[in-house]
PDB file of C-alpha atoms in Angstrom:
ATOM      1  CA  MET A   1     103.202 112.626  91.619  1.00 89.00           C
ATOM      2  CA  LYS A   2     100.815 114.894  92.892  1.00 94.00           C
ATOM      3  CA  LEU A   3     100.992 118.885  93.514  1.00 96.00           C
ATOM      4  CA  GLU A   4      98.400 120.290  96.003  1.00 96.00           C
ATOM      5  CA  PRO A   5      98.270 124.034  97.409  1.00 95.00           C
ATOM      6  CA  ALA A   6      99.047 123.771 101.103  1.00 97.00           C
ATOM      7  CA  LYS A   7      98.578 127.451 101.546  1.00 97.00           C
ATOM      8  CA  SER A   8      97.064 130.110  98.784  1.00 97.00           C
ATOM      9  CA  ILE A   9      97.417 133.733  98.719  1.00 97.00           C
ATOM     10  CA  GLU A  10      94.162 133.985  97.246  1.00 96.00           C
ATOM     11  CA  LYS A  11      92.331 132.277 100.276  1.00 95.00           C
ATOM     12  CA  GLY A  12      94.090 134.720 102.528  1.00 97.00           C
ATOM     13  CA  ASP A  13      96.980 133.034 103.416  1.00 97.00           C
ATOM     14  CA  SER A  14     100.325 134.937 103.743  1.00 98.00           C
ATOM     15  CA  SER A  15     101.984 132.880 100.969  1.00 98.00           C
ATOM     16  CA  ASN A  16     101.822 130.364  98.292  1.00 98.00           C
ATOM     17  CA  THR A  17     103.249 127.011  99.210  1.00 98.00           C
ATOM     18  CA  THR A  18     102.812 123.665  97.505  1.00 98.00           C
ATOM     19  CA  LEU A  19     102.482 119.761  98.976  1.00 97.00           C
ATOM     20  CA  ILE A  20     104.219 117.422  96.717  1.00 95.00           C
ATOM     21  CA  THR A  21     103.511 113.940  97.482  1.00 96.00           C
ATOM     22  CA  PHE A  22     105.339 110.940  94.951  1.00 95.00           C
ATOM     23  CA  ASN A  23     105.797 107.326  95.278  1.00 96.00           C
ATOM     24  CA  GLY A  24     109.770 106.487  96.426  1.00 96.00           C
ATOM     25  CA  HIS A  25     109.841 104.340  93.150  1.00 97.00           C
ATOM     26  CA  SER A  26     109.068 107.469  90.889  1.00 95.00           C
ATOM     27  CA  GLY A  27     111.099 108.358  87.690  1.00 96.00           C
ATOM     28  CA  THR A  28     114.818 107.265  88.064  1.00 98.00           C
ATOM     29  CA  HIS A  29     114.983 105.417  91.076  1.00 98.00           C
ATOM     30  CA  ILE A  30     117.315 102.892  93.186  1.00 98.00           C
ATOM     31  CA  ASP A  31     115.725  99.869  95.032  1.00 98.00           C
ATOM     32  CA  ALA A  32     117.249  99.123  98.581  1.00 97.00           C
ATOM     33  CA  PRO A  33     117.275  95.726  99.901  1.00 97.00           C
ATOM     34  CA  ASN A  34     114.352  96.357 101.963  1.00 97.00           C
ATOM     35  CA  HIS A  35     112.099  97.152  99.060  1.00 97.00           C
ATOM     36  CA  PHE A  36     111.823  93.067  98.881  1.00 97.00           C
ATOM     37  CA  CYS A  37     113.656  91.674 101.786  1.00 96.00           C
ATOM     38  CA  GLY A  38     111.637  92.478 104.322  1.00 88.00           C
ATOM     39  CA  ARG A  39     113.586  94.288 107.186  1.00 85.00           C
ATOM     40  CA  ALA A  40     116.765  94.601 105.164  1.00 92.00           C
ATOM     41  CA  LEU A  41     118.440  97.385 104.536  1.00 96.00           C
ATOM     42  CA  THR A  42     117.398 100.518 103.624  1.00 97.00           C
ATOM     43  CA  VAL A  43     118.639 103.372 101.417  1.00 97.00           C
ATOM     44  CA  SER A  44     120.643 105.318 104.071  1.00 97.00           C
ATOM     45  CA  GLU A  45     121.848 102.383 105.259  1.00 97.00           C
ATOM     46  CA  THR A  46     123.273 101.301 101.903  1.00 96.00           C
ATOM     47  CA  LEU A  47     124.029 104.766 100.242  1.00 97.00           C
ATOM     48  CA  LYS A  48     125.860 107.906 100.516  1.00 97.00           C
ATOM     49  CA  PRO A  49     124.478 111.376 100.027  1.00 97.00           C
ATOM     50  CA  GLU A  50     126.618 111.497  96.865  1.00 98.00           C
ATOM     51  CA  ASN A  51     127.561 108.127  95.359  1.00 98.00           C
ATOM     52  CA  ILE A  52     130.626 107.674  92.942  1.00 98.00           C
ATOM     53  CA  ILE A  53     131.434 104.827  91.203  1.00 98.00           C
ATOM     54  CA  GLU A  54     134.641 104.794  88.992  1.00 98.00           C
ATOM     55  CA  GLY A  55     134.122 102.116  85.728  1.00 97.00           C
ATOM     56  CA  ALA A  56     130.595 102.002  85.144  1.00 98.00           C
ATOM     57  CA  VAL A  57     130.011  99.968  81.977  1.00 98.00           C
ATOM     58  CA  CYS A  58     126.599 100.225  79.512  1.00 98.00           C
ATOM     59  CA  ILE A  59     125.892  97.404  77.158  1.00 98.00           C
ATOM     60  CA  ASP A  60     123.772  97.400  74.358  1.00 98.00           C
ATOM     61  CA  ILE A  61     121.109  94.440  74.611  1.00 98.00           C
ATOM     62  CA  PRO A  62     118.017  95.513  72.066  1.00 98.00           C
ATOM     63  CA  LYS A  63     114.871  93.831  73.308  1.00 97.00           C
ATOM     64  CA  THR A  64     111.238  94.714  71.858  1.00 95.00           C
ATOM     65  CA  GLY A  65     107.633  94.059  73.794  1.00 96.00           C
ATOM     66  CA  ASP A  66     108.028  92.047  76.902  1.00 97.00           C
ATOM     67  CA  ARG A  67     110.806  90.159  76.055  1.00 98.00           C
ATOM     68  CA  PRO A  68     113.494  89.036  78.521  1.00 98.00           C
ATOM     69  CA  VAL A  69     116.852  89.849  79.124  1.00 98.00           C
ATOM     70  CA  ILE A  70     118.589  86.488  79.995  1.00 98.00           C
ATOM     71  CA  PRO A  71     122.097  85.367  80.585  1.00 98.00           C
ATOM     72  CA  GLU A  72     123.105  84.015  77.254  1.00 98.00           C
ATOM     73  CA  ASP A  73     122.297  87.923  76.125  1.00 98.00           C
ATOM     74  CA  ILE A  74     125.122  89.237  78.453  1.00 98.00           C
ATOM     75  CA  LYS A  75     127.804  86.695  77.957  1.00 98.00           C
ATOM     76  CA  PRO A  76     129.220  88.330  74.606  1.00 98.00           C
ATOM     77  CA  TYR A  77     130.190  91.223  77.199  1.00 98.00           C
ATOM     78  CA  ILE A  78     131.706  88.844  79.872  1.00 97.00           C
ATOM     79  CA  HIS A  79     135.213  90.599  79.193  1.00 97.00           C
ATOM     80  CA  GLU A  80     134.727  94.248  79.244  1.00 96.00           C
ATOM     81  CA  ILE A  81     132.291  93.895  82.520  1.00 98.00           C
ATOM     82  CA  LYS A  82     134.136  91.240  84.554  1.00 96.00           C
ATOM     83  CA  ASP A  83     135.704  94.220  86.915  1.00 97.00           C
ATOM     84  CA  THR A  84     133.040  96.637  87.057  1.00 98.00           C
ATOM     85  CA  GLU A  85     130.797  97.975  90.031  1.00 98.00           C
ATOM     86  CA  ALA A  86     127.880  99.146  87.779  1.00 98.00           C
ATOM     87  CA  LEU A  87     126.605  97.586  85.179  1.00 98.00           C
ATOM     88  CA  PHE A  88     123.486  99.447  82.707  1.00 98.00           C
ATOM     89  CA  ILE A  89     121.628  97.624  80.044  1.00 98.00           C
ATOM     90  CA  ARG A  90     120.269  99.746  77.103  1.00 98.00           C
ATOM     91  CA  THR A  91     117.498  97.872  75.672  1.00 98.00           C
ATOM     92  CA  GLY A  92     115.687 100.507  73.538  1.00 98.00           C
ATOM     93  CA  SER A  93     112.766 100.776  75.873  1.00 97.00           C
ATOM     94  CA  GLY A  94     113.542 104.107  76.639  1.00 96.00           C
ATOM     95  CA  ASP A  95     113.121 105.160  72.951  1.00 96.00           C
ATOM     96  CA  ILE A  96     109.566 105.521  73.820  1.00 96.00           C
ATOM     97  CA  ARG A  97     109.347 106.631  77.264  1.00 96.00           C
ATOM     98  CA  ASP A  98     108.026 110.082  76.165  1.00 95.00           C
ATOM     99  CA  ALA A  99     106.097 109.213  72.904  1.00 96.00           C
ATOM    100  CA  ASP A 100     104.057 106.369  74.086  1.00 97.00           C
ATOM    101  CA  PRO A 101     104.311 106.663  78.023  1.00 96.00           C
ATOM    102  CA  ASP A 102     101.729 103.675  78.803  1.00 96.00           C
ATOM    103  CA  THR A 103     103.636 101.205  76.575  1.00 97.00           C
ATOM    104  CA  TYR A 104     106.573 101.753  78.412  1.00 97.00           C
ATOM    105  CA  ALA A 105     105.225 101.362  81.723  1.00 96.00           C
ATOM    106  CA  THR A 106     103.328  98.049  81.002  1.00 97.00           C
ATOM    107  CA  VAL A 107     104.974  96.174  77.949  1.00 98.00           C
ATOM    108  CA  HIS A 108     108.767  96.174  78.158  1.00 98.00           C
ATOM    109  CA  PRO A 109     111.871  94.367  78.097  1.00 98.00           C
ATOM    110  CA  TRP A 110     112.782  92.896  81.648  1.00 98.00           C
ATOM    111  CA  ILE A 111     115.603  90.829  83.643  1.00 98.00           C
ATOM    112  CA  HIS A 112     115.256  86.948  83.889  1.00 98.00           C
ATOM    113  CA  PRO A 113     115.517  85.940  87.240  1.00 98.00           C
ATOM    114  CA  ASP A 114     118.260  83.759  86.595  1.00 98.00           C
ATOM    115  CA  VAL A 115     120.622  87.327  85.592  1.00 98.00           C
ATOM    116  CA  PRO A 116     121.515  88.276  89.203  1.00 98.00           C
ATOM    117  CA  ASP A 117     123.324  85.068  89.952  1.00 98.00           C
ATOM    118  CA  TYR A 118     125.270  85.149  86.374  1.00 98.00           C
ATOM    119  CA  LEU A 119     126.344  88.410  87.070  1.00 98.00           C
ATOM    120  CA  ARG A 120     127.554  87.380  90.919  1.00 98.00           C
ATOM    121  CA  GLU A 121     129.928  84.761  89.187  1.00 98.00           C
ATOM    122  CA  ILE A 122     130.846  86.845  86.205  1.00 98.00           C
ATOM    123  CA  CYS A 123     131.370  90.235  87.821  1.00 98.00           C
ATOM    124  CA  PRO A 124     132.039  89.542  91.645  1.00 97.00           C
ATOM    125  CA  GLU A 125     132.493  93.290  92.281  1.00 98.00           C
ATOM    126  CA  LEU A 126     129.029  94.299  90.726  1.00 98.00           C
ATOM    127  CA  ARG A 127     126.768  96.005  93.263  1.00 98.00           C
ATOM    128  CA  PHE A 128     124.605  98.170  91.157  1.00 98.00           C
ATOM    129  CA  PHE A 129     122.451  97.244  87.959  1.00 98.00           C
ATOM    130  CA  GLY A 130     120.284  99.519  86.088  1.00 98.00           C
ATOM    131  CA  LEU A 131     118.199  99.436  82.735  1.00 98.00           C
ATOM    132  CA  ASP A 132     116.470 101.860  80.412  1.00 98.00           C
ATOM    133  CA  ALA A 133     112.826 100.309  81.369  1.00 98.00           C
ATOM    134  CA  ILE A 134     110.280 101.472  84.223  1.00 97.00           C
ATOM    135  CA  SER A 135     111.424  98.154  85.859  1.00 98.00           C
ATOM    136  CA  VAL A 136     113.465  94.891  86.036  1.00 98.00           C
ATOM    137  CA  SER A 137     109.676  93.497  86.265  1.00 98.00           C
ATOM    138  CA  VAL A 138     107.056  93.513  83.620  1.00 98.00           C
ATOM    139  CA  PRO A 139     103.450  92.955  84.603  1.00 97.00           C
ATOM    140  CA  SER A 140     102.818  90.372  82.049  1.00 97.00           C
ATOM    141  CA  PHE A 141     105.244  88.346  83.945  1.00 98.00           C
ATOM    142  CA  ARG A 142     104.772  89.387  87.589  1.00 97.00           C
ATOM    143  CA  GLN A 143     105.916  86.444  89.518  1.00 98.00           C
ATOM    144  CA  GLU A 144     109.279  86.289  87.431  1.00 98.00           C
ATOM    145  CA  GLY A 145     109.778  90.237  88.235  1.00 98.00           C
ATOM    146  CA  ARG A 146     109.347  89.389  91.928  1.00 98.00           C
ATOM    147  CA  GLU A 147     112.141  86.637  91.787  1.00 98.00           C
ATOM    148  CA  CYS A 148     114.097  88.844  90.064  1.00 98.00           C
ATOM    149  CA  HIS A 149     113.801  91.685  92.553  1.00 98.00           C
ATOM    150  CA  ARG A 150     114.442  89.311  95.466  1.00 98.00           C
ATOM    151  CA  ASN A 151     117.620  87.735  93.420  1.00 98.00           C
ATOM    152  CA  PHE A 152     119.013  90.968  93.124  1.00 98.00           C
ATOM    153  CA  LEU A 153     118.407  92.382  96.492  1.00 98.00           C
ATOM    154  CA  CYS A 154     118.309  89.406  98.724  1.00 97.00           C
ATOM    155  CA  LYS A 155     121.357  87.862  98.375  1.00 97.00           C
ATOM    156  CA  SER A 156     124.572  88.473  99.116  1.00 95.00           C
ATOM    157  CA  PRO A 157     126.017  90.390  97.930  1.00 96.00           C
ATOM    158  CA  GLU A 158     123.349  92.823  97.211  1.00 97.00           C
ATOM    159  CA  ILE A 159     123.187  94.142  94.133  1.00 98.00           C
ATOM    160  CA  MET A 160     120.849  97.429  94.658  1.00 98.00           C
ATOM    161  CA  LEU A 161     118.816  98.252  91.070  1.00 98.00           C
ATOM    162  CA  ILE A 162     118.654 101.766  89.063  1.00 98.00           C
ATOM    163  CA  GLU A 163     115.284 101.522  87.423  1.00 98.00           C
ATOM    164  CA  ASP A 164     114.082 104.095  84.675  1.00 98.00           C
ATOM    165  CA  LEU A 165     116.946 105.580  83.503  1.00 98.00           C
ATOM    166  CA  ASN A 166     117.746 107.686  80.372  1.00 98.00           C
ATOM    167  CA  LEU A 167     120.702 105.564  78.458  1.00 98.00           C
ATOM    168  CA  SER A 168     120.190 106.846  75.225  1.00 97.00           C
ATOM    169  CA  SER A 169     123.658 108.504  74.771  1.00 97.00           C
ATOM    170  CA  PRO A 170     125.652 106.451  72.502  1.00 96.00           C
ATOM    171  CA  GLU A 171     128.964 107.933  74.631  1.00 97.00           C
ATOM    172  CA  LEU A 172     127.881 105.344  77.094  1.00 98.00           C
ATOM    173  CA  LEU A 173     128.503 102.411  74.743  1.00 97.00           C
ATOM    174  CA  GLU A 174     132.000 103.486  73.707  1.00 95.00           C
ATOM    175  CA  GLN A 175     134.145 103.608  77.308  1.00 94.00           C
ATOM    176  CA  SER A 176     133.404 103.075  81.051  1.00 97.00           C
ATOM    177  CA  TRP A 177     132.569 106.297  82.600  1.00 98.00           C
ATOM    178  CA  ARG A 178     132.306 107.426  86.226  1.00 98.00           C
ATOM    179  CA  LEU A 179     128.880 107.109  87.921  1.00 98.00           C
ATOM    180  CA  ARG A 180     127.553 109.869  90.047  1.00 98.00           C
ATOM    181  CA  PHE A 181     123.893 109.538  91.886  1.00 98.00           C
ATOM    182  CA  TYR A 182     122.260 111.122  94.513  1.00 98.00           C
ATOM    183  CA  PRO A 183     119.452 110.125  96.468  1.00 98.00           C
ATOM    184  CA  VAL A 184     116.358 112.643  96.614  1.00 96.00           C
ATOM    185  CA  ILE A 185     115.474 111.640 100.099  1.00 94.00           C
ATOM    186  CA  PHE A 186     118.322 110.292 102.185  1.00 94.00           C
ATOM    187  CA  ASP A 187     116.281 108.430 105.114  1.00 96.00           C
ATOM    188  CA  ARG A 188     115.699 104.728 106.026  1.00 95.00           C
ATOM    189  CA  ILE A 189     113.081 104.147 103.594  1.00 96.00           C
ATOM    190  CA  ASP A 190     113.179 101.162 100.620  1.00 97.00           C
ATOM    191  CA  GLY A 191     113.836 103.344  97.557  1.00 97.00           C
ATOM    192  CA  VAL A 192     114.025 106.689  96.296  1.00 97.00           C
ATOM    193  CA  PRO A 193     114.331 108.640  93.163  1.00 97.00           C
ATOM    194  CA  VAL A 194     118.037 109.391  92.234  1.00 98.00           C
ATOM    195  CA  LEU A 195     119.883 111.954  90.184  1.00 98.00           C
ATOM    196  CA  VAL A 196     121.992 110.161  88.253  1.00 98.00           C
ATOM    197  CA  PHE A 197     124.784 111.540  86.135  1.00 98.00           C
ATOM    198  CA  ALA A 198     127.611 109.614  83.741  1.00 98.00           C
ATOM    199  CA  GLU A 199     130.975 111.707  83.641  1.00 98.00           C
ATOM    200  CA  PHE A 200     133.056 110.540  80.725  1.00 97.00           C
ATOM    201  CA  TYR A 201     137.134 110.347  81.251  1.00 96.00           C
ATOM    202  CA  GLU A 202     138.977 112.618  78.975  1.00 87.00           C
TER     203      GLU A 202
END
């Protein structure tokens, strides 16, 4: 993200204003199908200004380094995730986000390309998938990462990706919860930062 002065009182302008420039996939963000599927659906065509999903589920699949999450890792959780529209995987990668941002961004767990179709089979209502890594793709397995993105976003039904999440709260694993998320910019674009909240049921 870049912050540049657009106007400056010190330079004779009547006010201070700042130009903010950032990538649509900065920080916690959502990937719309258009990100990898050509002229596919965009953010404003797939989301609402406020998005509320009941019964979101987070599961714990610890991974280190650039090891992938594979279907066999998810299989033990079939019964608790089978009806969800939103599934999140905590790998533990988020634990180093602030302490070691370079490793977090380049050597992190990723999602194997076989996972999207497996999830469609066992979770027919699934529409959102997220994890606590910067992406479902990692630089050391770039081609597999592209394939994974396409398998999530370009097949029917589309499963949109929410990446770079904070899933550190133990409560996320203890129950299902209400997912709320809000696109920072609501337009016909391929991806956008989102504000994401977990609301726990009483």
